[in-house]
mmCIF file of C-alpha atoms in Angstrom:
data_model
loop_
_atom_site.group_PDB
_atom_site.id
_atom_site.type_symbol
_atom_site.label_atom_id
_atom_site.label_comp_id
_atom_site.label_asym_id
_atom_site.label_seq_id
_atom_site.Cartn_x
_atom_site.Cartn_y
_atom_site.Cartn_z
ATOM 1 C CA MET A 1 0.112 0.042 -0.105
ATOM 2 C CA GLU A 2 2.949 2.677 0.040
ATOM 3 C CA LEU A 3 3.665 2.519 -3.202
ATOM 4 C CA ILE A 4 0.243 3.323 -3.719
ATOM 5 C CA GLU A 5 -0.116 6.340 -1.506
ATOM 6 C CA GLU A 6 3.447 7.654 -2.871
ATOM 7 C CA ALA A 7 1.899 7.562 -6.078
ATOM 8 C CA VAL A 8 -1.518 9.091 -5.388
ATOM 9 C CA ALA A 9 0.033 11.891 -3.128
ATOM 10 C CA GLN A 10 0.997 13.401 -6.796
ATOM 11 C CA LEU A 11 -2.284 13.480 -7.826
ATOM 12 C CA ALA A 12 -2.366 16.270 -5.222
ATOM 13 C CA ARG A 13 -1.002 18.786 -7.326
ATOM 14 C CA LEU A 14 -3.279 17.792 -10.012
ATOM 15 C CA ASN A 15 -5.890 18.688 -7.832
ATOM 16 C CA ILE A 16 -7.523 15.213 -7.852
ATOM 17 C CA THR A 17 -7.990 13.348 -4.370
ATOM 18 C CA ALA A 18 -8.064 9.369 -4.028
ATOM 19 C CA ASN A 19 -9.803 6.959 -1.878
ATOM 20 C CA LEU A 20 -8.386 4.204 -0.971
ATOM 21 C CA ASP A 21 -9.760 0.461 -0.236
ATOM 22 C CA ALA A 22 -8.397 -2.964 0.342
ATOM 23 C CA ILE A 23 -10.677 -5.226 -1.753
ATOM 24 C CA GLU A 24 -10.746 -9.321 -1.313
ATOM 25 C CA ARG A 25 -7.417 -11.156 -2.669
ATOM 26 C CA LEU A 26 -9.603 -12.930 -4.597
ATOM 27 C CA ASP A 27 -10.123 -10.090 -6.726
ATOM 28 C CA ARG A 28 -6.615 -10.584 -8.080
ATOM 29 C CA ALA A 29 -6.112 -6.690 -8.129
ATOM 30 C CA ASP A 30 -4.260 -4.976 -5.365
ATOM 31 C CA ALA A 31 -6.737 -2.798 -4.073
ATOM 32 C CA ARG A 32 -9.310 -0.642 -5.418
ATOM 33 C CA LEU A 33 -8.833 3.366 -5.377
ATOM 34 C CA ARG A 34 -11.485 6.188 -5.928
ATOM 35 C CA LEU A 35 -10.403 9.009 -7.588
ATOM 36 C CA HIS A 36 -12.271 12.573 -7.371
ATOM 37 C CA TRP A 37 -12.133 15.544 -9.447
ATOM 38 C CA SER A 38 -14.166 18.758 -9.735
ATOM 39 C CA GLY A 39 -17.147 17.551 -11.868
ATOM 40 C CA GLY A 40 -15.633 14.337 -11.878
ATOM 41 C CA LYS A 41 -15.094 10.504 -10.245
ATOM 42 C CA ALA A 42 -13.885 7.225 -12.096
ATOM 43 C CA LEU A 43 -13.239 3.633 -9.926
ATOM 44 C CA TYR A 44 -9.727 2.005 -10.544
ATOM 45 C CA ARG A 45 -8.636 -1.858 -9.691
ATOM 46 C CA VAL A 46 -5.506 -1.492 -8.878
ATOM 47 C CA ALA A 47 -2.038 -3.581 -9.723
ATOM 48 C CA VAL A 48 1.151 -2.750 -8.319
ATOM 49 C CA LYS A 49 4.136 -2.971 -10.696
ATOM 50 C CA ARG A 50 7.950 -1.861 -9.326
ATOM 51 C CA GLY A 51 10.474 -1.251 -11.384
ATOM 52 C CA LEU A 52 9.299 -1.758 -14.796
ATOM 53 C CA ARG A 53 11.344 -1.898 -17.888
ATOM 54 C CA PRO A 54 10.651 -2.215 -21.361
ATOM 55 C CA ALA A 55 11.753 -5.514 -21.432
ATOM 56 C CA THR A 56 9.200 -6.602 -18.475
ATOM 57 C CA LEU A 57 6.003 -4.556 -20.203
ATOM 58 C CA GLY A 58 4.500 -7.282 -22.103
ATOM 59 C CA ALA A 59 4.210 -9.981 -19.666
ATOM 60 C CA VAL A 60 2.787 -6.799 -17.158
ATOM 61 C CA ALA A 61 0.370 -5.660 -20.437
ATOM 62 C CA LEU A 62 -0.531 -8.783 -20.313
ATOM 63 C CA ARG A 63 -1.815 -9.206 -16.653
ATOM 64 C CA LEU A 64 -3.990 -6.051 -16.800
ATOM 65 C CA LYS A 65 -5.404 -6.982 -19.916
ATOM 66 C CA GLU A 66 -7.297 -9.967 -17.659
ATOM 67 C CA PHE A 67 -9.146 -6.828 -15.050
ATOM 68 C CA GLY A 68 -10.891 -5.580 -17.767
ATOM 69 C CA PRO A 69 -10.872 -1.518 -19.030
ATOM 70 C CA ASP A 70 -10.650 0.195 -15.663
ATOM 71 C CA THR A 71 -7.337 -1.166 -14.531
ATOM 72 C CA LEU A 72 -4.719 1.232 -13.265
ATOM 73 C CA LEU A 73 -1.068 0.286 -12.830
ATOM 74 C CA VAL A 74 0.334 2.120 -9.876
ATOM 75 C CA THR A 75 5.027 1.629 -10.120
ATOM 76 C CA ASP A 76 7.838 3.525 -9.093
ATOM 77 C CA HIS A 77 9.113 5.472 -11.868
ATOM 78 C CA VAL A 78 8.247 5.290 -15.851
ATOM 79 C CA SER A 79 10.673 6.244 -18.171
ATOM 80 C CA PRO A 80 9.385 8.745 -21.243
ATOM 81 C CA PRO A 81 9.776 5.644 -23.645
ATOM 82 C CA LEU A 82 7.510 3.310 -20.950
ATOM 83 C CA ALA A 83 5.327 6.113 -20.768
ATOM 84 C CA GLU A 84 4.251 6.658 -24.596
ATOM 85 C CA ARG A 85 3.994 2.640 -24.818
ATOM 86 C CA LEU A 86 1.735 2.071 -22.201
ATOM 87 C CA ARG A 87 -0.363 4.795 -23.247
ATOM 88 C CA GLU A 88 0.019 3.306 -27.045
ATOM 89 C CA LEU A 89 -1.634 0.285 -25.177
ATOM 90 C CA GLY A 90 -3.835 1.608 -23.617
ATOM 91 C CA ILE A 91 -2.694 0.951 -20.134
ATOM 92 C CA GLN A 92 -3.674 3.177 -17.674
ATOM 93 C CA PHE A 93 -1.098 4.508 -14.486
ATOM 94 C CA ILE A 94 0.510 7.009 -11.733
ATOM 95 C CA ASP A 95 3.764 6.716 -10.462
ATOM 96 C CA SER A 96 5.370 8.129 -7.068
ATOM 97 C CA ALA A 97 7.565 10.643 -9.194
ATOM 98 C CA GLY A 98 4.201 11.922 -10.592
ATOM 99 C CA ASN A 99 4.300 10.335 -14.275
ATOM 100 C CA ALA A 100 0.819 9.696 -15.482
ATOM 101 C CA PHE A 101 -1.678 9.016 -18.032
ATOM 102 C CA LEU A 102 -5.609 9.126 -17.293
ATOM 103 C CA ILE A 103 -7.962 8.636 -19.392
ATOM 104 C CA HIS A 104 -11.852 8.818 -17.895
ATOM 105 C CA PRO A 105 -14.820 10.536 -20.435
ATOM 106 C CA ALA A 106 -15.251 13.288 -18.068
ATOM 107 C CA LEU A 107 -11.108 13.358 -17.701
ATOM 108 C CA LEU A 108 -7.860 13.408 -19.125
ATOM 109 C CA ILE A 109 -4.487 13.771 -18.019
ATOM 110 C CA TRP A 110 -0.952 13.163 -19.445
ATOM 111 C CA VAL A 111 2.298 13.535 -17.750
ATOM 112 C CA LYS A 112 6.370 12.599 -18.849
ATOM 113 C CA GLY A 113 9.444 12.669 -17.877
ATOM 114 C CA GLU A 114 9.421 13.296 -13.872
ATOM 115 C CA ARG A 115 12.376 11.967 -12.500
ATOM 116 C CA PRO A 116 12.105 9.453 -9.381
ATOM 117 C CA PRO A 117 13.202 10.067 -6.439
ATOM 118 C CA ASP A 118 17.092 9.530 -5.415
ATOM 119 C CA ARG A 119 16.033 6.925 -3.033
ATOM 120 C CA LEU A 120 14.375 4.589 -5.096
ATOM 121 C CA HIS A 121 16.636 1.518 -5.060
ATOM 122 C CA PRO A 122 15.277 -1.817 -6.218
ATOM 123 C CA SER A 123 15.881 -4.109 -3.595
ATOM 124 C CA ALA A 124 18.357 -7.683 -5.435
ATOM 125 C CA PRO A 125 16.161 -10.149 -6.699
ATOM 126 C CA SER A 126 16.321 -14.084 -5.386
ATOM 127 C CA ARG A 127 19.868 -15.931 -6.263
ATOM 128 C CA ALA A 128 17.227 -18.257 -8.170
ATOM 129 C CA PHE A 129 16.064 -15.180 -10.002
ATOM 130 C CA LYS A 130 19.282 -14.325 -11.544
ATOM 131 C CA ALA A 131 20.737 -15.942 -14.877
ATOM 132 C CA SER A 132 21.700 -19.645 -13.919
ATOM 133 C CA GLY A 133 18.940 -19.974 -11.736
ATOM 134 C CA LEU A 134 16.431 -18.667 -14.204
ATOM 135 C CA ARG A 135 18.209 -22.016 -16.186
ATOM 136 C CA VAL A 136 16.736 -24.495 -13.207
ATOM 137 C CA LEU A 137 13.588 -23.011 -12.954
ATOM 138 C CA PHE A 138 13.330 -22.644 -16.688
ATOM 139 C CA ALA A 139 13.739 -26.723 -16.941
ATOM 140 C CA LEU A 140 11.054 -27.020 -13.908
ATOM 141 C CA LEU A 141 8.493 -25.608 -15.740
ATOM 142 C CA ALA A 142 9.234 -27.052 -19.287
ATOM 143 C CA VAL A 143 9.454 -30.544 -18.053
ATOM 144 C CA PRO A 144 6.833 -32.186 -16.289
ATOM 145 C CA GLY A 145 7.846 -34.258 -13.468
ATOM 146 C CA LEU A 146 11.574 -33.218 -13.872
ATOM 147 C CA VAL A 147 11.184 -31.456 -9.779
ATOM 148 C CA GLY A 148 10.964 -35.392 -8.253
ATOM 149 C CA GLN A 149 14.214 -35.933 -10.287
ATOM 150 C CA SER A 150 17.497 -36.129 -8.614
ATOM 151 C CA TYR A 151 19.555 -32.490 -8.770
ATOM 152 C CA ARG A 152 22.551 -34.366 -10.849
ATOM 153 C CA ALA A 153 19.463 -34.870 -13.890
ATOM 154 C CA ILE A 154 17.844 -31.839 -13.125
ATOM 155 C CA ALA A 155 21.372 -30.333 -13.942
ATOM 156 C CA GLU A 156 21.315 -32.427 -16.993
ATOM 157 C CA GLN A 157 17.898 -31.287 -18.570
ATOM 158 C CA ALA A 158 18.747 -27.821 -17.162
ATOM 159 C CA GLY A 159 22.624 -27.344 -18.452
ATOM 160 C CA VAL A 160 23.803 -26.140 -15.795
ATOM 161 C CA ALA A 161 26.462 -27.354 -12.534
ATOM 162 C CA HIS A 162 25.096 -29.713 -10.458
ATOM 163 C CA GLY A 163 25.755 -27.118 -6.598
ATOM 164 C CA THR A 164 23.370 -24.354 -8.974
ATOM 165 C CA VAL A 165 20.366 -27.113 -8.877
ATOM 166 C CA GLY A 166 21.569 -27.151 -4.868
ATOM 167 C CA TRP A 167 21.121 -23.794 -4.226
ATOM 168 C CA VAL A 168 18.175 -23.200 -6.446
ATOM 169 C CA MET A 169 16.309 -25.727 -5.296
ATOM 170 C CA ALA A 170 17.473 -24.822 -1.296
ATOM 171 C CA GLU A 171 15.613 -21.046 -1.938
ATOM 172 C CA LEU A 172 12.028 -22.651 -3.552
ATOM 173 C CA PRO A 173 10.615 -23.151 -0.490
ATOM 174 C CA ARG A 174 11.515 -20.302 1.545
ATOM 175 C CA LEU A 175 10.285 -18.047 -1.593
ATOM 176 C CA GLY A 176 6.695 -20.406 -1.304
ATOM 177 C CA PHE A 177 7.569 -22.500 -4.581
ATOM 178 C CA LEU A 178 8.648 -25.943 -3.393
ATOM 179 C CA ALA A 179 7.592 -29.038 -0.888
ATOM 180 C CA GLU A 180 8.086 -31.953 -0.181
ATOM 181 C CA ILE A 181 4.699 -34.279 -0.018
ATOM 182 C CA GLY A 182 4.848 -37.585 0.772
ATOM 183 C CA GLY A 183 7.965 -38.053 0.286
ATOM 184 C CA GLN A 184 8.207 -36.253 -3.226
ATOM 185 C CA ARG A 185 8.916 -32.548 -4.332
ATOM 186 C CA ARG A 186 6.512 -30.419 -5.902
ATOM 187 C CA LEU A 187 6.003 -27.483 -7.306
ATOM 188 C CA LEU A 188 3.867 -24.576 -5.388
ATOM 189 C CA GLN A 189 1.967 -21.834 -7.364
ATOM 190 C CA PRO A 190 3.540 -23.109 -10.737
ATOM 191 C CA GLU A 191 1.375 -19.917 -11.710
ATOM 192 C CA ARG A 192 3.063 -17.687 -9.857
ATOM 193 C CA LEU A 193 6.488 -18.941 -10.343
ATOM 194 C CA LEU A 194 5.935 -19.364 -14.427
ATOM 195 C CA ARG A 195 4.657 -15.431 -14.741
ATOM 196 C CA GLN A 196 8.075 -15.207 -12.089
ATOM 197 C CA TRP A 197 10.740 -16.409 -14.845
ATOM 198 C CA VAL A 198 9.065 -14.747 -18.114
ATOM 199 C CA GLU A 199 9.599 -11.041 -16.590
ATOM 200 C CA ALA A 200 13.197 -12.383 -14.848
ATOM 201 C CA TYR A 201 13.882 -13.959 -18.310
ATOM 202 C CA ALA A 202 13.104 -10.722 -20.679
ATOM 203 C CA ARG A 203 14.649 -8.659 -17.857
ATOM 204 C CA THR A 204 18.463 -10.703 -16.726
ATOM 205 C CA LEU A 205 18.834 -14.285 -18.856
ATOM 206 C CA ARG A 206 17.858 -13.106 -22.223
ATOM 207 C CA PRO A 207 19.923 -10.493 -23.466
ATOM 208 C CA LYS A 208 22.793 -12.525 -22.118
ATOM 209 C CA GLN A 209 21.522 -15.402 -25.544
ATOM 210 C CA LEU A 210 21.740 -13.126 -27.971
ATOM 211 C CA LEU A 211 24.766 -13.984 -30.189
ATOM 212 C CA ARG A 212 23.724 -12.404 -33.850
ATOM 213 C CA THR A 213 21.202 -9.856 -35.608
ATOM 214 C CA PHE A 214 20.912 -10.034 -39.396
ATOM 215 C CA GLN A 215 18.788 -8.273 -41.679
ATOM 216 C CA ALA A 216 16.845 -11.120 -44.388
ATOM 217 C CA PRO A 217 15.799 -9.531 -47.978
ATOM 218 C CA THR A 218 11.839 -11.153 -46.613
ATOM 219 C CA ILE A 219 10.493 -11.946 -44.262
ATOM 220 C CA HIS A 220 8.870 -14.983 -45.645
ATOM 221 C CA TRP A 221 11.965 -17.034 -46.312
ATOM 222 C CA TRP A 222 11.618 -19.243 -42.855
ATOM 223 C CA HIS A 223 8.495 -20.767 -44.153
ATOM 224 C CA GLU A 224 10.580 -24.020 -45.605
ATOM 225 C CA LEU A 225 13.764 -23.754 -44.548
ATOM 226 C CA ASP A 226 15.209 -26.552 -42.842
ATOM 227 C CA PHE A 227 16.633 -25.033 -39.560
ATOM 228 C CA ALA A 228 17.764 -28.625 -37.964
ATOM 229 C CA HIS A 229 20.131 -28.996 -40.626
ATOM 230 C CA TYR A 230 22.128 -25.496 -39.483
ATOM 231 C CA GLY A 231 21.395 -27.237 -35.106
ATOM 232 C CA LEU A 232 19.179 -24.800 -35.115
ATOM 233 C CA VAL A 233 15.273 -24.480 -33.525
ATOM 234 C CA LEU A 234 13.229 -21.890 -33.753
ATOM 235 C CA GLY A 235 11.150 -19.676 -31.103
ATOM 236 C CA GLY A 236 9.708 -16.659 -30.978
ATOM 237 C CA GLU A 237 7.303 -14.787 -33.894
ATOM 238 C CA ALA A 238 7.496 -17.619 -36.213
ATOM 239 C CA ALA A 239 7.235 -20.122 -34.142
ATOM 240 C CA ALA A 240 4.018 -18.564 -32.135
ATOM 241 C CA ALA A 241 2.859 -18.113 -35.901
ATOM 242 C CA ARG A 242 3.293 -21.927 -36.671
ATOM 243 C CA ILE A 243 1.530 -22.903 -33.281
ATOM 244 C CA THR A 244 -1.594 -20.690 -32.829
ATOM 245 C CA GLY A 245 -1.913 -19.363 -36.736
ATOM 246 C CA LEU A 246 -2.502 -15.714 -34.509
ATOM 247 C CA ILE A 247 -0.242 -13.765 -36.250
ATOM 248 C CA GLN A 248 2.664 -12.612 -39.496
ATOM 249 C CA PRO A 249 5.797 -12.377 -37.512
ATOM 250 C CA GLN A 250 7.407 -9.309 -37.449
ATOM 251 C CA THR A 251 10.834 -10.893 -36.036
ATOM 252 C CA VAL A 252 12.681 -14.430 -36.536
ATOM 253 C CA THR A 253 14.202 -15.957 -33.653
ATOM 254 C CA LEU A 254 16.668 -19.312 -33.616
ATOM 255 C CA TYR A 255 18.493 -20.789 -30.442
ATOM 256 C CA GLY A 256 21.558 -22.588 -31.296
ATOM 257 C CA THR A 257 25.594 -22.550 -30.638
ATOM 258 C CA LYS A 258 27.287 -19.905 -32.106
ATOM 259 C CA ALA A 259 28.778 -22.482 -34.583
ATOM 260 C CA ALA A 260 25.268 -23.117 -35.406
ATOM 261 C CA SER A 261 24.989 -19.402 -36.221
ATOM 262 C CA LEU A 262 28.267 -18.952 -37.756
ATOM 263 C CA LEU A 263 26.921 -21.684 -40.634
ATOM 264 C CA PHE A 264 23.445 -20.044 -41.242
ATOM 265 C CA MET A 265 25.205 -16.271 -41.609
ATOM 266 C CA THR A 266 27.323 -18.309 -44.242
ATOM 267 C CA LYS A 267 24.739 -19.695 -46.211
ATOM 268 C CA GLN A 268 22.144 -17.205 -46.028
ATOM 269 C CA PRO A 269 21.318 -13.839 -48.286
ATOM 270 C CA MET A 270 21.484 -12.057 -45.087
ATOM 271 C CA ARG A 271 23.532 -9.052 -43.663
ATOM 272 C CA SER A 272 24.670 -7.915 -39.890
ATOM 273 C CA ALA A 273 22.019 -5.265 -38.731
ATOM 274 C CA PRO A 274 22.046 -4.184 -34.683
ATOM 275 C CA ASP A 275 18.154 -4.062 -35.436
ATOM 276 C CA GLY A 276 17.303 -6.486 -37.782
ATOM 277 C CA ASN A 277 14.661 -8.828 -38.584
ATOM 278 C CA VAL A 278 16.453 -11.940 -37.815
ATOM 279 C CA GLU A 279 17.775 -12.922 -33.931
ATOM 280 C CA ILE A 280 20.109 -15.386 -33.354
ATOM 281 C CA LEU A 281 20.157 -16.725 -29.226
ATOM 282 C CA SER A 282 22.589 -19.305 -27.484
ATOM 283 C CA ARG A 283 20.326 -22.102 -26.997
ATOM 284 C CA PHE A 284 20.432 -22.592 -22.682
ATOM 285 C CA TRP A 285 18.317 -25.746 -22.176
ATOM 286 C CA ASP A 286 19.493 -29.735 -23.005
ATOM 287 C CA PHE A 287 16.906 -31.206 -22.790
ATOM 288 C CA GLU A 288 14.408 -31.638 -26.055
ATOM 289 C CA PRO A 289 11.532 -30.126 -27.403
ATOM 290 C CA THR A 290 8.410 -31.903 -28.786
ATOM 291 C CA PRO A 291 7.927 -30.138 -31.912
ATOM 292 C CA PRO A 292 12.197 -30.869 -31.349
ATOM 293 C CA GLU A 293 12.077 -28.003 -34.951
ATOM 294 C CA LEU A 294 10.758 -26.062 -32.200
ATOM 295 C CA ALA A 295 11.870 -24.153 -28.850
ATOM 296 C CA PRO A 296 9.666 -24.862 -26.383
ATOM 297 C CA PRO A 297 6.207 -23.373 -25.489
ATOM 298 C CA LEU A 298 7.356 -21.533 -21.735
ATOM 299 C CA LEU A 299 10.180 -19.589 -23.960
ATOM 300 C CA ILE A 300 7.760 -18.678 -27.437
ATOM 301 C CA TYR A 301 5.486 -17.645 -24.494
ATOM 302 C CA ALA A 302 8.258 -15.675 -22.984
ATOM 303 C CA ASP A 303 9.558 -14.047 -26.705
ATOM 304 C CA LEU A 304 5.824 -12.932 -27.570
ATOM 305 C CA LEU A 305 5.575 -11.146 -24.238
ATOM 306 C CA ALA A 306 9.490 -9.478 -24.759
ATOM 307 C CA THR A 307 8.566 -8.134 -27.513
ATOM 308 C CA GLY A 308 5.748 -5.944 -25.748
ATOM 309 C CA ASP A 309 4.121 -5.619 -29.284
ATOM 310 C CA ALA A 310 0.064 -5.432 -28.550
ATOM 311 C CA ARG A 311 -0.065 -8.400 -32.072
ATOM 312 C CA CYS A 312 2.318 -10.842 -29.782
ATOM 313 C CA LEU A 313 0.496 -10.402 -26.538
ATOM 314 C CA GLU A 314 -2.465 -11.642 -28.651
ATOM 315 C CA ALA A 315 -0.579 -14.915 -29.727
ATOM 316 C CA ALA A 316 0.608 -14.759 -26.247
ATOM 317 C CA ARG A 317 -2.911 -15.022 -24.567
ATOM 318 C CA ALA A 318 -3.807 -17.658 -26.841
ATOM 319 C CA MET A 319 -0.655 -20.261 -25.972
ATOM 320 C CA GLU A 320 -0.519 -19.375 -22.077
ATOM 321 C CA GLY A 321 -3.922 -20.785 -21.362
ATOM 322 C CA ARG A 322 -1.838 -24.777 -22.463
ATOM 323 C CA LEU A 323 0.911 -23.599 -20.480
ATOM 324 C CA LEU A 324 -0.949 -23.550 -17.619
ATOM 325 C CA ASP A 325 -3.084 -26.245 -18.473
ATOM 326 C CA ARG A 326 -0.373 -28.588 -17.142
ATOM 327 C CA PHE A 327 -0.140 -27.434 -14.280
ATOM 328 C CA ALA A 328 -3.996 -27.880 -13.422
ATOM 329 C CA GLY A 329 -4.905 -30.138 -10.512
#
């Protein structure tokens, strides 16, 4: 509630007053906020999110869509580029620095460029949500039943050292994500773990995996290409297009080794480009996805959300139900 109160205090400068109501947790929002101004009022469901970044915007936007149109994002600071993206996505927000986008039949507030207070320092994430820990969590979420196997088996599937699995598994009970039930280790709150992993992946792990980016003369070449010939698997928008049929890819994402990326580069009519429409990332898992020519569905879903693009959010929404069904019951 402290962050909400700090953000609400900034609205007083705009002659807007607020009443904050706690709500039942089953509502899934964090609070209800009643705003009053001269000649009008509005009731919002509040979603609190600290440390918003471009890489995590897609995952946050997907969650907010579930709450309906009268949802207000409250965060610690929204940079000017993020403010523009939120407005494009139709997401109303306020932050503790005084930035805001509020739109109502009787109200329009648009403030950007306010700097955060010097005292804002994001807390360090748990080690389990840093790069090597995220590789372990990915394997646990992507491979059914892996959580109950030996640490050695988990390490092999995740492509990490045995010791990394040890400290990740030691942290998960403290975070509320793991327990031993009937003599078997089981994941708890898998939906929450999945969503936290997706955000941390986009922020922490994905940038470390990027090997090369290219510009292809067209975006349709990938339909007929045998990626296995190069030791690559298809991810991101193109993989989602094959699975859902709901998206026309603007970027082709591939996963493989550095050697595979070099072979691919020498055989295809593409040029290196920092903002190209083809990206090759290092494959960081050691289990075989199904089908083998596509990246694991969880990774395809995470790549879609990492774009923050409205087209990709719709495709991610279509994939989400099938991902969560694996953990039902």
